XYZ file of C-alpha atoms in Angstrom:
519
model
C 92.741 134.018 108.430
C 96.415 134.670 108.661
C 99.036 132.688 106.812
C 102.239 131.153 108.076
C 104.346 132.698 105.341
C 107.673 131.362 106.492
C 108.360 128.010 108.009
C 111.312 125.703 108.226
C 111.177 121.943 108.000
C 113.803 119.736 109.534
C 113.622 116.025 110.097
C 114.529 112.505 109.135
C 114.087 110.356 106.068
C 113.320 106.674 105.884
C 111.764 103.963 103.748
C 108.410 102.340 104.239
C 109.032 99.993 101.354
C 111.025 97.446 103.273
C 109.681 94.249 104.770
C 106.462 93.240 103.120
C 105.764 96.285 100.998
C 105.426 96.026 97.249
C 107.151 99.249 96.231
C 109.572 101.737 97.735
C 108.312 104.836 99.516
C 110.658 107.447 100.901
C 109.330 109.017 104.090
C 110.461 112.299 105.579
C 109.238 113.785 108.846
C 109.662 117.530 109.341
C 109.386 119.786 112.331
C 107.409 122.830 111.230
C 108.425 125.954 113.097
C 108.730 129.703 112.700
C 111.633 131.862 113.748
C 110.648 134.840 115.852
C 113.864 136.668 116.606
C 116.087 134.315 118.563
C 113.189 132.005 119.370
C 111.949 129.033 117.369
C 108.185 128.525 117.661
C 107.156 124.920 117.019
C 103.892 124.599 115.067
C 103.605 120.903 114.322
C 104.977 117.813 112.603
C 104.655 117.174 108.880
C 105.060 113.715 107.340
C 105.755 113.348 103.624
C 105.659 110.059 101.695
C 106.928 110.005 98.106
C 106.880 106.895 95.940
C 107.431 106.008 92.277
C 104.957 103.566 90.744
C 106.910 101.577 88.167
C 103.650 100.065 86.954
C 102.574 103.368 85.387
C 105.697 105.521 85.836
C 103.636 107.953 87.896
C 104.560 109.562 91.207
C 102.586 109.308 94.438
C 102.830 111.586 97.449
C 101.021 111.751 100.780
C 101.123 114.509 103.402
C 99.994 114.317 107.021
C 100.273 117.323 109.312
C 99.702 117.211 113.077
C 99.567 120.741 114.498
C 100.362 121.323 118.160
C 98.922 124.833 118.313
C 95.511 126.305 117.562
C 95.641 129.455 115.468
C 94.072 131.254 112.512
C 97.487 131.084 110.884
C 97.552 128.644 107.949
C 100.394 126.458 106.752
C 100.728 126.815 102.952
C 101.887 123.745 101.035
C 102.714 124.489 97.406
C 102.905 122.067 94.491
C 104.566 123.467 91.369
C 104.253 121.606 88.054
C 106.465 122.615 85.140
C 104.313 122.552 82.021
C 104.068 124.184 78.600
C 100.262 124.023 78.674
C 98.514 127.245 77.701
C 95.512 126.115 79.728
C 94.551 123.261 82.036
C 91.397 121.204 82.241
C 89.914 120.626 85.670
C 87.286 118.082 86.778
C 85.827 117.369 90.199
C 82.820 115.977 92.058
C 79.861 118.293 92.586
C 77.468 117.958 95.509
C 75.476 119.965 97.949
C 76.588 119.981 101.558
C 73.438 118.105 102.568
C 73.861 115.437 99.878
C 77.485 114.376 100.116
C 76.666 110.696 99.525
C 75.027 111.365 96.148
C 77.380 113.641 94.244
C 77.160 114.642 90.651
C 80.036 115.291 88.309
C 81.149 118.771 87.378
C 82.041 118.779 83.705
C 85.669 119.532 83.081
C 86.292 123.245 82.933
C 89.166 125.098 81.337
C 91.606 127.010 83.514
C 92.918 129.730 81.224
C 96.154 131.504 81.943
C 95.758 134.259 84.487
C 98.359 136.069 86.515
C 96.039 136.512 89.471
C 95.266 133.907 92.084
C 92.212 131.767 91.535
C 90.367 129.967 94.321
C 89.619 126.331 93.509
C 86.754 124.285 94.965
C 87.258 122.273 98.147
C 87.157 119.057 96.158
C 89.588 116.490 94.856
C 90.828 117.688 91.467
C 91.417 115.787 88.225
C 93.872 117.947 86.276
C 94.941 117.602 82.629
C 97.609 119.525 80.752
C 99.076 118.889 77.322
C 102.155 117.371 78.941
C 101.031 116.130 82.373
C 98.142 114.647 84.318
C 97.486 114.866 88.048
C 95.035 113.850 90.718
C 95.198 116.260 93.654
C 93.054 115.347 96.619
C 91.205 117.903 98.660
C 92.607 118.763 102.070
C 91.142 116.472 104.725
C 90.915 117.478 108.368
C 90.090 114.752 110.875
C 89.376 114.849 114.579
C 90.518 111.501 116.046
C 87.905 109.959 118.329
C 88.771 106.482 119.619
C 89.006 102.854 118.467
C 90.304 103.845 115.047
C 87.518 106.301 114.131
C 88.135 109.870 112.962
C 85.507 112.548 112.409
C 85.714 114.673 109.287
C 86.046 118.411 109.999
C 85.131 119.873 106.637
C 84.394 123.179 108.366
C 88.132 123.660 108.909
C 89.153 123.093 105.270
C 90.284 126.258 103.398
C 89.985 126.686 99.624
C 93.103 125.847 97.590
C 94.608 128.486 95.299
C 95.862 128.176 91.704
C 98.233 130.539 89.893
C 99.455 130.132 86.308
C 103.011 131.473 86.053
C 103.632 130.545 82.445
C 105.642 127.343 82.459
C 104.957 126.905 86.184
C 101.502 125.803 87.323
C 101.260 126.507 91.047
C 98.723 124.825 93.343
C 98.707 125.907 96.985
C 96.882 123.959 99.685
C 96.374 125.399 103.146
C 96.573 123.338 106.326
C 94.719 124.711 109.368
C 96.063 124.789 112.901
C 93.859 123.174 115.548
C 95.296 121.117 118.383
C 94.513 117.437 118.082
C 93.440 117.303 114.437
C 95.162 115.428 111.614
C 95.434 117.178 108.245
C 96.036 115.137 105.090
C 96.444 115.707 101.370
C 97.754 113.392 98.641
C 98.196 113.178 94.920
C 99.294 111.347 91.785
C 101.379 113.030 89.076
C 102.661 111.819 85.736
C 102.616 112.227 81.991
C 99.503 113.285 80.098
C 96.760 110.719 79.601
C 96.297 109.577 83.206
C 92.499 109.706 82.748
C 90.560 108.142 79.865
C 87.815 110.733 79.546
C 86.454 109.235 76.317
C 85.975 105.776 77.848
C 82.483 105.373 79.344
C 83.463 102.394 81.490
C 86.512 104.073 83.010
C 84.534 107.256 83.665
C 81.867 105.276 85.523
C 84.499 103.405 87.507
C 86.279 106.621 88.484
C 82.998 108.227 89.506
C 81.980 105.166 91.553
C 85.280 105.089 93.436
C 84.635 108.584 94.836
C 87.863 109.056 96.759
C 86.645 112.551 97.568
C 84.358 112.606 100.635
C 82.587 109.232 100.421
C 85.616 106.918 100.469
C 88.603 109.189 101.157
C 92.082 107.746 100.898
C 94.467 107.855 103.825
C 97.944 106.466 104.386
C 96.577 103.083 105.501
C 94.127 102.699 102.619
C 90.599 103.591 101.576
C 88.339 104.736 104.403
C 84.648 104.023 104.880
C 82.032 105.721 107.000
C 81.612 103.980 110.334
C 78.493 101.757 110.408
C 75.811 102.910 112.808
C 76.049 99.526 114.565
C 79.698 100.166 115.438
C 81.081 102.307 118.243
C 81.924 105.112 118.030
C 79.243 105.922 115.447
C 79.083 109.550 114.449
C 77.994 111.468 111.347
C 80.991 111.821 109.028
C 83.032 109.374 111.074
C 85.573 107.325 109.100
C 87.671 104.231 109.688
C 90.020 102.158 107.544
C 87.747 99.193 106.899
C 89.427 95.825 106.275
C 87.302 95.284 103.199
C 88.145 97.544 100.243
C 85.399 97.472 97.577
C 86.991 100.388 95.720
C 90.335 98.645 95.454
C 88.701 95.436 94.243
C 86.620 97.159 91.574
C 89.468 99.209 90.151
C 91.750 96.147 90.308
C 89.374 94.028 88.245
C 88.066 96.726 85.878
C 90.580 99.571 85.867
C 92.596 100.154 82.699
C 93.493 103.841 82.792
C 96.611 104.817 84.737
C 94.673 106.509 87.516
C 92.672 103.340 88.222
C 95.740 101.099 88.092
C 97.565 103.441 90.465
C 94.687 103.342 92.955
C 94.482 99.542 92.727
C 98.206 99.129 93.351
C 98.216 101.606 96.236
C 95.225 99.841 97.820
C 96.989 96.480 97.535
C 100.157 97.892 99.039
C 98.206 99.473 101.899
C 96.425 96.173 102.601
C 99.787 94.448 102.767
C 101.184 97.004 105.201
C 98.125 96.784 107.458
C 98.355 93.012 107.690
C 99.663 91.868 111.070
C 102.579 89.468 111.120
C 100.186 86.675 112.117
C 98.478 87.147 108.759
C 95.291 88.920 109.844
C 93.583 92.310 109.760
C 91.992 92.927 113.196
C 88.809 94.987 113.178
C 88.274 98.224 115.035
C 86.034 99.909 116.164
C 83.713 97.784 118.305
C 80.665 96.039 116.881
C 77.753 96.675 119.233
C 76.011 93.493 118.075
C 79.018 91.242 118.680
C 79.677 92.924 122.004
C 76.097 92.382 123.140
C 75.891 88.801 121.854
C 79.334 87.417 122.637
C 81.136 90.050 124.699
C 83.643 90.743 121.911
C 85.331 94.077 122.410
C 87.480 96.135 120.051
C 90.153 94.342 118.048
C 88.402 91.204 116.878
C 88.899 88.820 113.977
C 86.189 88.661 111.297
C 86.776 85.773 108.905
C 84.727 87.301 106.074
C 86.468 90.664 106.024
C 89.845 88.977 106.406
C 89.154 86.542 103.605
C 88.101 89.451 101.372
C 91.412 91.210 101.989
C 93.428 88.043 101.411
C 91.565 87.330 98.166
C 92.206 90.930 97.116
C 95.943 90.323 97.563
C 95.725 87.047 95.646
C 93.933 88.790 92.776
C 96.537 91.537 92.888
C 99.278 88.946 92.519
C 97.499 87.430 89.531
C 97.210 90.790 87.812
C 100.490 92.480 88.677
C 102.729 89.512 89.488
C 104.105 91.122 92.669
C 105.309 88.337 94.981
C 104.634 90.321 98.192
C 100.915 90.196 97.391
C 101.044 86.403 97.153
C 103.056 86.203 100.371
C 100.342 88.181 102.165
C 97.603 85.907 100.850
C 99.538 82.829 101.969
C 100.117 84.267 105.439
C 96.394 84.617 105.867
C 95.697 81.152 104.449
C 98.060 79.670 107.044
C 96.407 81.618 109.838
C 92.908 80.671 108.768
C 93.752 76.990 108.563
C 94.945 77.108 112.166
C 91.821 79.034 113.129
C 89.662 76.384 111.450
C 91.540 73.533 113.135
C 91.103 75.117 116.530
C 87.729 76.842 116.469
C 85.036 74.686 114.893
C 82.039 72.472 115.469
C 82.322 68.970 113.998
C 79.493 67.705 111.781
C 78.279 64.138 111.241
C 80.987 63.108 108.759
C 83.749 65.161 110.335
C 83.187 68.475 108.571
C 84.141 71.795 110.149
C 81.653 74.538 110.975
C 84.242 77.261 111.556
C 83.339 80.129 113.889
C 83.014 83.506 112.202
C 84.743 85.606 114.853
C 87.519 85.543 117.401
C 88.046 88.005 120.244
C 91.707 88.924 119.908
C 91.786 90.680 123.270
C 90.682 87.686 125.319
C 93.036 86.169 127.863
C 96.199 88.206 128.197
C 95.671 90.267 125.084
C 95.861 89.955 121.310
C 99.344 88.470 121.213
C 98.463 85.775 123.717
C 95.204 84.888 121.974
C 96.748 84.696 118.522
C 99.847 82.942 119.826
C 97.702 80.292 121.480
C 95.845 79.830 118.227
C 99.040 79.289 116.275
C 100.490 76.974 118.900
C 97.320 74.891 119.039
C 98.139 73.081 115.829
C 101.886 73.389 115.672
C 103.474 73.096 119.074
C 105.303 75.865 120.895
C 107.442 76.845 117.930
C 104.592 78.693 116.220
C 105.439 77.054 112.882
C 102.552 75.589 110.897
C 102.775 71.878 110.249
C 101.562 70.756 106.840
C 99.415 67.628 107.298
C 100.892 66.284 104.057
C 104.038 65.627 106.062
C 102.112 63.445 108.518
C 101.510 59.717 107.861
C 97.843 60.497 107.150
C 96.779 64.057 106.529
C 93.137 63.391 107.364
C 94.074 61.755 110.656
C 96.204 64.796 111.417
C 93.167 67.031 110.990
C 90.952 64.858 113.159
C 93.422 65.072 116.007
C 92.842 68.814 116.407
C 90.477 69.447 119.324
C 87.529 71.798 118.794
C 86.714 74.313 121.507
C 83.396 75.577 122.797
C 81.441 77.863 120.485
C 82.837 81.392 120.537
C 80.325 82.805 118.058
C 77.885 81.719 115.388
C 78.811 80.148 112.035
C 77.251 81.882 109.030
C 76.877 80.163 105.692
C 78.362 83.049 103.727
C 81.503 83.054 105.900
C 81.918 79.288 105.451
C 81.542 79.490 101.692
C 83.880 82.458 101.286
C 86.568 80.765 103.387
C 86.263 77.523 101.455
C 86.371 79.311 98.095
C 89.496 81.223 99.095
C 91.335 78.057 100.153
C 90.505 76.345 96.854
C 91.778 79.392 94.970
C 94.978 79.762 96.945
C 95.609 76.017 96.575
C 95.593 76.460 92.796
C 98.440 78.954 93.129
C 100.322 77.226 95.953
C 99.253 73.534 96.228
C 99.773 73.018 99.943
C 97.869 69.995 101.242
C 96.608 71.815 104.328
C 94.689 74.338 102.226
C 92.869 71.642 100.273
C 92.053 69.511 103.290
C 90.576 72.374 105.300
C 88.550 73.470 102.250
C 87.184 69.936 101.930
C 86.325 69.852 105.642
C 84.276 73.025 105.252
C 82.568 71.705 102.115
C 81.665 68.532 103.981
C 80.172 70.546 106.840
C 77.982 72.566 104.459
C 76.676 69.371 102.865
C 76.230 67.549 106.178
C 73.892 70.316 107.284
C 72.357 71.069 103.865
C 68.836 70.405 105.102
C 69.317 72.516 108.207
C 70.225 75.638 106.222
C 66.741 75.621 104.607
C 64.138 77.325 106.764
C 61.377 75.181 108.266
C 58.716 77.805 107.611
C 58.445 76.639 104.011
C 59.420 80.001 102.570
C 62.406 78.507 100.790
C 64.874 81.010 102.189
C 68.155 79.886 103.732
C 69.081 80.455 107.343
C 71.889 82.911 107.902
C 73.822 80.970 110.531
C 74.294 78.062 112.895
C 73.909 79.486 116.393
C 75.781 78.545 119.573
C 72.687 76.795 120.991
C 72.732 74.377 118.049
C 69.822 75.934 116.160
C 69.818 77.605 112.742
C 68.372 81.047 112.155
C 68.762 84.802 111.559
C 67.922 86.519 108.277
C 70.276 85.875 105.397
C 71.655 88.518 103.049
C 69.578 88.850 99.895
C 72.286 88.138 97.317
C 75.616 87.636 99.099
C 75.204 83.963 100.026
C 73.801 83.097 96.602
C 76.803 84.734 94.974
C 79.108 82.720 97.230
C 77.336 79.445 96.376
C 77.529 80.118 92.647
C 81.206 80.936 93.055
C 81.670 77.619 94.883
C 79.877 75.712 92.136
C 82.095 77.310 89.489
C 85.159 76.158 91.435
C 83.793 72.606 91.705
C 83.117 72.487 87.968
C 86.574 73.814 87.184
C 88.276 71.365 89.544
C 86.123 68.272 89.084
C 84.401 68.774 85.747
C 80.921 68.207 87.214
C 78.225 70.094 89.095
C 77.903 69.330 92.809
C 74.236 68.306 92.933
C 73.905 68.771 96.703
C 75.184 72.332 96.431
C 72.877 72.908 93.487
C 69.847 72.169 95.665
C 70.796 75.037 97.988
C 71.465 77.341 95.046
C 68.117 76.641 93.409
C 66.162 77.059 96.644
C 67.711 80.472 97.164
C 67.147 81.472 93.529
C 63.442 80.579 93.694
C 63.021 82.503 96.934
C 64.710 85.628 95.586
C 62.897 85.581 92.225
C 59.507 85.293 93.906
C 60.295 88.442 95.857
C 61.619 90.393 92.907
C 65.198 90.405 94.176
C 66.742 88.329 91.375
C 66.231 89.198 87.727
C 68.657 87.000 85.844
């Protein structure tokens, strides 16, 4: 392949850190072109984000290149680190091409000083010097498909090159030129000690995160492989899923600087992806929801959204960044309006809140969400706190329920209720508590209905639009939610909720008998 040895970048600079972000990022966009005599040949557009993480005093950068020409010519991007290290230590994931999902770990190897170029593996690199530490991602090449899915094009990724020039450690990454692809590379740089190699727990956490080819990072957050039940489904297809298990794990367990950086970046990305209404719409399309309820792309999933909002709330508790709390509260307000509008009423006035909402119904997402907000607050779009009404409970009962738009699953109900109790502890707004209590009442009103009639002891997954209860429940998810609920009740009220305990024990017996629960 040839190399684009000379290029010129010209462009604009701006900040992504304003308005809802939790730290400042400077963004520059360059036109990449080559001068050929009096002509200027345009090759593509290069975006560069650079941010300083005060939490760890490390630097973050992100590159995205969009070529407009196809060519064997490569765009070299060079990172030079000034260091007095005589040698560097390099670690990376190791896997066969056919077994990407089950990588091993290549023991750290020493990069001794050489004047000649050295090809590095096409992997994300963990680099240690005596006076610096760095995480340098591999180069990612994606072919955008549709509905938010991109296909990995690993076949287009060239090997990076390393040269030791004494006090200058030079890493060169090469970006290919193919019309329509998106090329990305990112990194973290700081003082020595970014990785705790002697800590077993941090090593396991770092290995689990696998930001290499299993859960690659992009500008909008951690990506996941597209489920086969979603469209478009393709091998090595990725999307930015609203739920971020990597971010949550490193947030709760990460102590080394690398883990704390990833947690903070994931929180910041979640905040930036949140729509002003407080939600994270899902793309691509779920084939099951489309077949069952006609829900197309861009739909609201209360479980995924709750998970993201709880992630922000946990981030606020750990880091104290107010923007994270603001994001969690925005979602809490939205969900309360969703619950007031879209529910089935149980015997004692509890709310069975629908799991999903088609955001593209009617005149589009804005109209659907706007109608939802207006339903409980008038045309202004502001949310009225029932505590300001003469009787908060009466205020809730006045909200009309609509026809069933989807099913109501027990795990969604529990997760929503748990989140509202938690957010109420941080911001005691009466609406949060009252909606949580309405959901709790609905679960208890239908406690007997959740238990299967077949005598197996298992719980039904969901209330269905025809009024029946059915579908197979997750093995452990709902039990975990119920135990979480019980812990909240004990913390708030000092006693065990006996009606909830019946459901918990039935599920525990069922799972133990089938060898799915060992505690």
